[in-house]
GROMACS .gro file of C-alpha atoms in nm:
model
  384
    1VAL     CA    1   6.933   5.231  18.529
    2PHE     CA    2   6.974   4.880  18.382
    3VAL     CA    3   7.300   4.696  18.447
    4PHE     CA    4   7.420   4.343  18.373
    5LEU     CA    5   7.577   4.088  18.605
    6ARG     CA    6   7.841   3.842  18.486
    7ASN     CA    7   7.580   3.565  18.460
    8GLY     CA    8   7.372   3.780  18.225
    9LYS     CA    9   7.108   3.874  18.484
   10ILE     CA   10   6.974   4.229  18.456
   11LEU     CA   11   6.936   4.457  18.758
   12ASN     CA   12   6.684   4.740  18.748
   13LEU     CA   13   6.809   5.016  18.980
   14ALA     CA   14   6.704   5.374  19.049
   15ARG     CA   15   6.886   5.651  18.867
   16GLY     CA   16   7.200   5.752  19.061
   17ALA     CA   17   7.241   5.405  19.213
   18THR     CA   18   7.591   5.301  19.311
   19VAL     CA   19   7.782   4.976  19.336
   20VAL     CA   20   7.666   4.948  19.701
   21ASP     CA   21   7.302   4.950  19.591
   22ALA     CA   22   7.369   4.686  19.328
   23ALA     CA   23   7.549   4.455  19.571
   24PHE     CA   24   7.268   4.465  19.828
   25GLN     CA   25   6.999   4.419  19.561
   26ILE     CA   26   7.172   4.098  19.450
   27HIS     CA   27   7.164   3.969  19.809
   28THR     CA   28   7.222   4.112  20.156
   29GLU     CA   29   7.516   3.874  20.215
   30VAL     CA   30   7.676   3.983  19.888
   31GLY     CA   31   7.661   4.343  20.006
   32LEU     CA   32   7.797   4.262  20.352
   33GLN     CA   33   8.090   4.061  20.210
   34MET     CA   34   8.180   4.296  19.923
   35HIS     CA   35   8.542   4.408  19.922
   36GLY     CA   36   8.568   4.541  19.567
   37VAL     CA   37   8.402   4.571  19.226
   38GLU     CA   38   8.485   4.555  18.858
   39ILE     CA   39   8.281   4.756  18.608
   40ASN     CA   40   8.314   4.648  18.247
   41GLY     CA   41   8.619   4.443  18.346
   42LYS     CA   42   8.800   4.730  18.524
   43PRO     CA   43   8.835   4.794  18.902
   44GLN     CA   44   8.623   5.082  19.030
   45PRO     CA   45   8.558   5.233  19.376
   46ILE     CA   46   8.237   5.126  19.550
   47SER     CA   47   8.119   5.487  19.525
   48TYR     CA   48   8.094   5.443  19.145
   49LYS     CA   49   7.757   5.556  19.004
   50LEU     CA   50   7.619   5.300  18.761
   51ASN     CA   51   7.530   5.375  18.400
   52ASN     CA   52   7.297   5.195  18.161
   53GLY     CA   53   7.462   4.886  18.015
   54ASP     CA   54   7.741   4.856  18.273
   55VAL     CA   55   7.858   4.502  18.340
   56VAL     CA   56   7.894   4.467  18.718
   57SER     CA   57   8.113   4.209  18.891
   58ILE     CA   58   8.095   4.220  19.272
   59LEU     CA   59   8.405   4.082  19.449
   60THR     CA   60   8.324   3.915  19.780
   61GLY     CA   61   8.520   3.743  20.056
   62GLU     CA   62   8.668   3.926  20.351
   63GLY     CA   63   8.474   4.246  20.297
   64ARG     CA   64   8.304   4.439  20.576
   65PRO     CA   65   8.085   4.751  20.548
   66THR     CA   66   8.204   5.080  20.693
   67THR     CA   67   7.988   5.374  20.794
   68GLU     CA   68   8.117   5.555  20.485
   69TRP     CA   69   7.897   5.323  20.275
   70MET     CA   70   7.590   5.506  20.405
   71ARG     CA   71   7.700   5.805  20.193
   72PHE     CA   72   7.706   5.590  19.880
   73ALA     CA   73   7.377   5.409  19.941
   74GLN     CA   74   7.103   5.574  19.740
   75SER     CA   75   6.811   5.337  19.793
   76ARG     CA   76   6.606   5.320  20.111
   77SER     CA   77   6.639   4.940  20.115
   78THR     CA   78   7.020   4.953  20.106
   79ARG     CA   79   7.037   5.211  20.383
   80SER     CA   80   6.798   5.004  20.596
   81LYS     CA   81   7.015   4.692  20.557
   82LEU     CA   82   7.329   4.886  20.644
   83ARG     CA   83   7.167   5.040  20.953
   84ALA     CA   84   7.059   4.692  21.070
   85TYR     CA   85   7.416   4.565  21.023
   86PHE     CA   86   7.571   4.852  21.221
   87ARG     CA   87   7.316   4.812  21.502
   88SER     CA   88   7.401   4.443  21.519
   89LYS     CA   89   7.774   4.512  21.535
   90GLN     CA   90   7.722   4.773  21.807
   91HIS     CA   91   7.512   4.524  22.006
   92ASP     CA   92   7.786   4.258  21.971
   93SER     CA   93   8.051   4.508  22.081
   94ILE     CA   94   7.850   4.611  22.390
   95ARG     CA   95   7.780   4.248  22.479
   96LYS     CA   96   8.151   4.158  22.442
   97SER     CA   97   8.242   4.455  22.660
   98GLY     CA   98   7.997   4.331  22.925
   99GLU     CA   99   8.148   3.982  22.910
  100LEU     CA  100   8.501   4.117  22.959
  101ILE     CA  101   8.395   4.337  23.249
  102PHE     CA  102   8.189   4.068  23.423
  103PHE     CA  103   8.434   3.777  23.407
  104ASP     CA  104   8.739   3.994  23.482
  105TYR     CA  105   8.561   4.115  23.795
  106LEU     CA  106   8.459   3.761  23.889
  107LYS     CA  107   8.816   3.635  23.859
  108GLN     CA  108   8.955   3.919  24.069
  109HIS     CA  109   8.701   3.859  24.346
  110SER     CA  110   8.654   3.480  24.318
  111ASP     CA  111   8.789   3.394  24.665
  112GLU     CA  112   8.589   3.668  24.837
  113ILE     CA  113   8.267   3.567  24.658
  114ARG     CA  114   8.303   3.199  24.753
  115GLU     CA  115   8.389   3.280  25.116
  116ASN     CA  116   8.107   3.532  25.166
  117SER     CA  117   7.826   3.379  24.956
  118TYR     CA  118   7.496   3.279  25.119
  119LEU     CA  119   7.398   3.042  24.837
  120GLY     CA  120   7.414   2.755  25.085
  121TYR     CA  121   7.621   2.517  24.873
  122GLU     CA  122   7.976   2.494  24.740
  123PHE     CA  123   8.026   2.615  24.385
  124GLU     CA  124   8.294   2.698  24.131
  125ILE     CA  125   8.315   3.052  23.998
  126PRO     CA  126   8.184   3.052  23.636
  127THR     CA  127   8.437   3.137  23.366
  128ASN     CA  128   8.208   3.167  23.064
  129ALA     CA  129   7.853   3.255  22.967
  130GLU     CA  130   7.730   2.896  22.963
  131GLU     CA  131   7.849   2.831  23.319
  132LEU     CA  132   7.704   3.163  23.435
  133SER     CA  133   7.361   3.074  23.296
  134HIS     CA  134   7.324   2.802  23.564
  135PHE     CA  135   7.329   3.073  23.835
  136LEU     CA  136   7.052   3.283  23.679
  137PRO     CA  137   6.825   3.444  23.760
  138GLY     CA  138   6.929   3.445  24.127
  139LYS     CA  139   6.758   3.747  24.276
  140THR     CA  140   6.787   3.940  23.948
  141HIS     CA  141   6.525   3.957  23.673
  142TYR     CA  142   6.772   3.826  23.411
  143ASN     CA  143   6.688   3.477  23.289
  144ASP     CA  144   6.897   3.518  22.972
  145VAL     CA  145   7.274   3.544  23.021
  146GLU     CA  146   7.310   3.737  22.692
  147GLU     CA  147   7.071   4.006  22.818
  148LEU     CA  148   7.264   4.031  23.144
  149LEU     CA  149   7.603   4.073  22.971
  150PHE     CA  150   7.458   4.328  22.729
  151ALA     CA  151   7.310   4.529  23.019
  152ILE     CA  152   7.646   4.529  23.201
  153GLY     CA  153   7.831   4.639  22.887
  154LYS     CA  154   7.579   4.912  22.814
  155SER     CA  155   7.577   5.040  23.170
  156HIS     CA  156   7.953   5.023  23.233
  157ASN     CA  157   7.865   5.126  23.586
  158PRO     CA  158   8.060   4.955  23.867
  159ASN     CA  159   7.766   4.994  24.106
  160PHE     CA  160   7.536   4.818  23.858
  161LEU     CA  161   7.790   4.535  23.817
  162ARG     CA  162   7.839   4.491  24.191
  163THR     CA  163   7.463   4.491  24.250
  164LYS     CA  164   7.405   4.216  23.993
  165LEU     CA  165   7.690   4.006  24.132
  166SER     CA  166   7.557   4.052  24.482
  167LYS     CA  167   7.213   3.927  24.376
  168ILE     CA  168   7.342   3.636  24.166
  169PHE     CA  169   7.589   3.495  24.421
  170LEU     CA  170   7.419   3.633  24.735
  171VAL     CA  171   7.721   3.819  24.869
  172PRO     CA  172   7.706   4.144  25.072
  173LEU     CA  173   7.720   4.448  24.846
  174LYS     CA  174   7.923   4.641  25.106
  175MET     CA  175   8.193   4.374  25.097
  176LEU     CA  176   8.234   4.413  24.719
  177GLU     CA  177   8.246   4.793  24.747
  178ALA     CA  178   8.514   4.781  25.019
  179SER     CA  179   8.718   4.530  24.820
  180ASP     CA  180   8.712   4.750  24.510
  181GLU     CA  181   8.819   5.060  24.702
  182SER     CA  182   9.112   4.870  24.852
  183ARG     CA  183   9.224   4.718  24.522
  184PHE     CA  184   9.198   5.050  24.335
  185ALA     CA  185   9.416   5.221  24.595
  186LYS     CA  186   9.681   4.949  24.565
  187ILE     CA  187   9.690   4.961  24.185
  188THR     CA  188   9.708   5.340  24.183
  189GLN     CA  189  10.007   5.329  24.418
  190LYS     CA  190  10.179   5.062  24.206
  191VAL     CA  191  10.133   5.269  23.889
  192TYR     CA  192  10.272   5.574  24.066
  193ASP     CA  193  10.574   5.377  24.191
  194SER     CA  194  10.628   5.238  23.842
  195GLN     CA  195  10.625   5.588  23.693
  196ILE     CA  196  10.882   5.705  23.947
  197GLU     CA  197  11.103   5.403  23.872
  198SER     CA  198  11.071   5.455  23.494
  199ASN     CA  199  11.161   5.822  23.526
  200SER     CA  200  11.463   5.731  23.737
  201VAL     CA  201  11.586   5.480  23.480
  202SER     CA  202  11.531   5.720  23.190
  203LEU     CA  203  11.770   5.969  23.351
  204GLN     CA  204  12.061   5.731  23.289
  205ASP     CA  205  12.219   5.825  22.955
  206GLU     CA  206  12.335   5.570  22.702
  207THR     CA  207  12.700   5.631  22.792
  208ASP     CA  208  12.638   5.520  23.150
  209GLU     CA  209  12.465   5.206  23.025
  210ASP     CA  210  12.745   5.118  22.786
  211THR     CA  211  13.004   5.176  23.062
  212GLN     CA  212  12.810   4.959  23.305
  213LEU     CA  213  12.813   4.669  23.059
  214SER     CA  214  13.167   4.707  22.930
  215ASN     CA  215  13.323   4.717  23.279
  216VAL     CA  216  13.178   4.377  23.372
  217ASP     CA  217  13.393   4.065  23.344
  218LEU     CA  218  13.173   3.872  23.107
  219PRO     CA  219  13.217   3.505  23.015
  220ASP     CA  220  13.406   3.416  22.698
  221GLY     CA  221  13.588   3.745  22.707
  222GLY     CA  222  13.268   3.943  22.671
  223THR     CA  223  13.139   3.770  22.359
  224VAL     CA  224  12.812   3.921  22.241
  225GLU     CA  225  12.514   3.686  22.198
  226TYR     CA  226  12.186   3.738  22.014
  227ALA     CA  227  11.876   3.763  22.230
  228ASP     CA  228  11.622   3.482  22.203
  229ALA     CA  229  11.265   3.611  22.245
  230GLU     CA  230  11.152   3.273  22.381
  231CYS     CA  231  11.391   3.319  22.676
  232ALA     CA  232  11.255   3.657  22.785
  233CYS     CA  233  11.248   3.716  23.161
  234ARG     CA  234  10.891   3.687  23.292
  235HIS     CA  235  10.968   3.935  23.569
  236CYS     CA  236  11.053   4.233  23.344
  237LEU     CA  237  10.914   4.131  22.999
  238PRO     CA  238  11.172   4.284  22.763
  239ILE     CA  239  11.070   4.363  22.407
  240ASN     CA  240  11.262   4.433  22.089
  241GLY     CA  241  11.415   4.780  22.124
  242ASP     CA  242  11.477   4.771  22.500
  243THR     CA  243  11.832   4.796  22.634
  244ILE     CA  244  11.899   4.440  22.741
  245VAL     CA  245  12.145   4.216  22.924
  246GLY     CA  246  12.144   3.839  22.961
  247THR     CA  247  12.202   3.600  23.250
  248LYS     CA  248  12.317   3.242  23.215
  249GLY     CA  249  12.287   2.981  23.490
  250HIS     CA  250  12.573   2.756  23.591
  251THR     CA  251  12.433   2.432  23.446
  252ILE     CA  252  12.562   2.319  23.106
  253ASP     CA  253  12.227   2.341  22.926
  254ALA     CA  254  12.110   2.662  23.095
  255PRO     CA  255  11.956   2.908  22.845
  256THR     CA  256  12.055   3.274  22.832
  257ILE     CA  257  11.766   3.468  22.985
  258VAL     CA  258  11.693   3.809  22.830
  259HIS     CA  259  11.636   4.098  23.077
  260ARG     CA  260  11.570   4.466  23.058
  261LEU     CA  261  11.879   4.640  23.194
  262GLU     CA  262  11.694   4.766  23.501
  263CYS     CA  263  11.560   4.420  23.593
  264PRO     CA  264  11.669   4.334  23.951
  265TYR     CA  265  11.787   3.987  23.840
  266ALA     CA  266  12.010   4.141  23.575
  267GLN     CA  267  12.138   4.399  23.822
  268GLN     CA  268  12.223   4.128  24.076
  269ALA     CA  269  12.423   3.938  23.814
  270LEU     CA  270  12.604   4.256  23.709
  271ASN     CA  271  12.682   4.355  24.068
  272ASP     CA  272  12.812   4.006  24.153
  273ALA     CA  273  13.038   4.014  23.848
  274LYS     CA  274  13.168   4.358  23.937
  275ALA     CA  275  13.243   4.243  24.291
  276GLY     CA  276  13.423   3.936  24.160
  277VAL     CA  277  13.199   3.689  24.343
  278ASN     CA  278  13.035   3.379  24.204
  279GLY     CA  279  12.690   3.459  24.076
  280ASP     CA  280  12.373   3.302  24.208
  281GLU     CA  281  12.339   2.947  24.073
  282VAL     CA  282  11.992   3.011  23.939
  283ILE     CA  283  12.040   3.366  23.810
  284GLY     CA  284  12.393   3.295  23.688
  285ASP     CA  285  12.644   3.528  23.524
  286PRO     CA  286  12.578   3.834  23.306
  287VAL     CA  287  12.598   3.802  22.929
  288LYS     CA  288  12.619   4.080  22.670
  289LEU     CA  289  12.310   4.062  22.448
  290VAL     CA  290  12.192   4.242  22.136
  291TRP     CA  291  11.878   4.204  21.929
  292SER     CA  292  11.947   4.013  21.609
  293ASP     CA  293  11.925   4.190  21.274
  294ALA     CA  294  11.628   3.966  21.188
  295ALA     CA  295  11.443   4.087  21.498
  296LEU     CA  296  11.491   4.447  21.388
  297GLU     CA  297  11.373   4.394  21.031
  298GLU     CA  298  11.029   4.510  20.919
  299GLY     CA  299  10.788   4.224  20.873
  300ASN     CA  300  10.951   4.011  21.140
  301SER     CA  301  10.680   3.790  21.291
  302GLU     CA  302  10.842   3.763  21.635
  303THR     CA  303  10.625   3.916  21.908
  304PHE     CA  304  10.678   4.002  22.274
  305LEU     CA  305  10.458   4.012  22.581
  306THR     CA  306  10.406   4.342  22.759
  307GLU     CA  307  10.145   4.489  22.993
  308ILE     CA  308   9.978   4.829  22.976
  309VAL     CA  309   9.797   5.012  23.257
  310ILE     CA  310   9.541   5.280  23.168
  311MET     CA  311   9.413   5.536  23.419
  312ALA     CA  312   9.091   5.708  23.313
  313ASN     CA  313   8.778   5.890  23.421
  314ASP     CA  314   8.519   5.613  23.424
  315ARG     CA  315   8.241   5.621  23.163
  316LYS     CA  316   8.020   5.392  22.962
  317LEU     CA  317   8.192   5.176  22.697
  318LEU     CA  318   8.541   5.281  22.810
  319LEU     CA  319   8.668   4.921  22.812
  320ALA     CA  320   8.506   4.854  22.475
  321ASP     CA  321   8.666   5.163  22.318
  322CYS     CA  322   9.010   5.080  22.458
  323SER     CA  323   8.975   4.716  22.353
  324VAL     CA  324   8.901   4.818  21.994
  325VAL     CA  325   9.212   5.037  21.982
  326ALA     CA  326   9.429   4.772  22.147
  327SER     CA  327   9.308   4.493  21.917
  328LYS     CA  328   9.384   4.703  21.609
  329ASN     CA  329   9.741   4.772  21.721
  330SER     CA  330   9.835   4.452  21.907
  331GLU     CA  331   9.716   4.106  22.008
  332ILE     CA  332   9.520   4.115  22.334
  333LEU     CA  333   9.579   3.815  22.558
  334LYS     CA  334   9.413   3.924  22.881
  335THR     CA  335   9.244   4.222  23.043
  336GLY     CA  336   9.175   4.344  23.394
  337SER     CA  337   8.986   4.636  23.542
  338SER     CA  338   8.900   4.807  23.868
  339SER     CA  339   8.726   5.132  23.958
  340ASN     CA  340   8.605   5.360  24.231
  341ALA     CA  341   8.331   5.623  24.221
  342GLU     CA  342   8.500   5.836  23.953
  343HIS     CA  343   8.812   5.671  23.813
  344CYS     CA  344   8.893   5.345  23.642
  345THR     CA  345   9.208   5.139  23.591
  346LEU     CA  346   9.227   4.910  23.287
  347GLU     CA  347   9.503   4.653  23.236
  348PHE     CA  348   9.592   4.491  22.903
  349LEU     CA  349   9.837   4.204  22.854
  350VAL     CA  350   9.928   4.223  22.485
  351ARG     CA  351  10.176   4.103  22.224
  352VAL     CA  352  10.367   4.358  22.015
  353SER     CA  353  10.655   4.328  21.768
  354ASP     CA  354  10.881   4.598  21.910
  355LEU     CA  355  10.915   4.912  22.121
  356GLN     CA  356  10.797   5.133  21.835
  357GLU     CA  357  10.474   4.937  21.795
  358LEU     CA  358  10.418   4.958  22.171
  359GLN     CA  359  10.464   5.336  22.162
  360ILE     CA  360  10.213   5.367  21.877
  361LEU     CA  361   9.963   5.159  22.075
  362MET     CA  362  10.010   5.373  22.387
  363ASN     CA  363   9.974   5.694  22.186
  364LYS     CA  364   9.649   5.566  22.032
  365LEU     CA  365   9.512   5.469  22.374
  366ASN     CA  366   9.601   5.814  22.508
  367GLU     CA  367   9.371   5.960  22.241
  368VAL     CA  368   9.068   5.767  22.371
  369HIS     CA  369   8.816   5.998  22.537
  370SER     CA  370   8.851   6.020  22.919
  371VAL     CA  371   9.190   5.840  22.931
  372MET     CA  372   9.428   6.028  23.162
  373SER     CA  373   9.747   5.822  23.133
  374VAL     CA  374   9.886   5.509  22.969
  375GLU     CA  375  10.189   5.338  23.121
  376ARG     CA  376  10.391   5.028  23.044
  377ARG     CA  377  10.403   4.807  23.352
  378PHE     CA  378  10.736   4.661  23.460
  379GLY     CA  379  10.660   4.291  23.420
  380SER     CA  380  10.302   4.170  23.453
  381GLU     CA  381  10.029   4.111  23.710
  382LEU     CA  382   9.794   3.942  23.463
  383LEU     CA  383  10.040   3.682  23.338
  384GLU     CA  384   9.988   3.342  23.497
   0.00000   0.00000   0.00000
């Protein structure tokens, strides 16, 4: 099959060749960056089979191959280039997973590692790959930090991770194991308590909530204010769609802080107002709040912090799989993880636009293989 490019160049392709084959024959980078094609001046799908005399215009920019392209690639050369690309992306994903796992673990155990290390000199816990490279190989066989992070991501085995940390920073392996068991037990209990608290709150019907707010002597005769996302309470992390109440301190320029209704600070302000006593000077008085119409509109760019806790049966690439889902449905700011012999707890601090987007994210994470439960944490333990 002979086809023409816009510059007049002729491509000689095998019979049955598609747009994908043409793009990669022009140049590998053209194929990798292709996001569309025009044949004889008209848009066509990349699965289009080329005919003699076709004029091909490959559109490049923000394109990225998908595994579906393998079905459209007819030449051995094209398939080889695609396989190399997918292997590279998988390697990058595994290495990134290893980096997340390693440095999250280091941060969680930084004090214990410094206090129990036998390195014989004072040191700062590394926070990135470059800083970590100065500690290698230690008593490991890893001279290259990239190889180490890839091995950790590929293994996704807490024993493997602890062993490498023990050999790099010369800390007792038993100490790391005991620390992990203790931390996992604490997180599991906190998640359980959070579930009980959430279930208790959900039993209150909307009528009770409306009554609770309307019976309070609010300032300015109960004037309703619009919630400001920048003034969200850091203790409860409300997001668009939550039932909310505000508190306003006693100073003139005090902002109105936005709380979830069940937030203890909001409840204290409400109870003080009901009792007719002066509210706490810092917490202040309760204020009726609603989300603005702009905040409820589709396409609104305002986002809110929230934290998700995932309980799962531990397996290889679990963090990587969950990270992919979370990054597609939110903006990930921070992660945390802990595990015991069988189970794993993953924590994600993310930004979402509203309660509906959060629910979609949680539903998607629940579909990840080996995930047992996904819960929204009240407030955050990752937020600094």
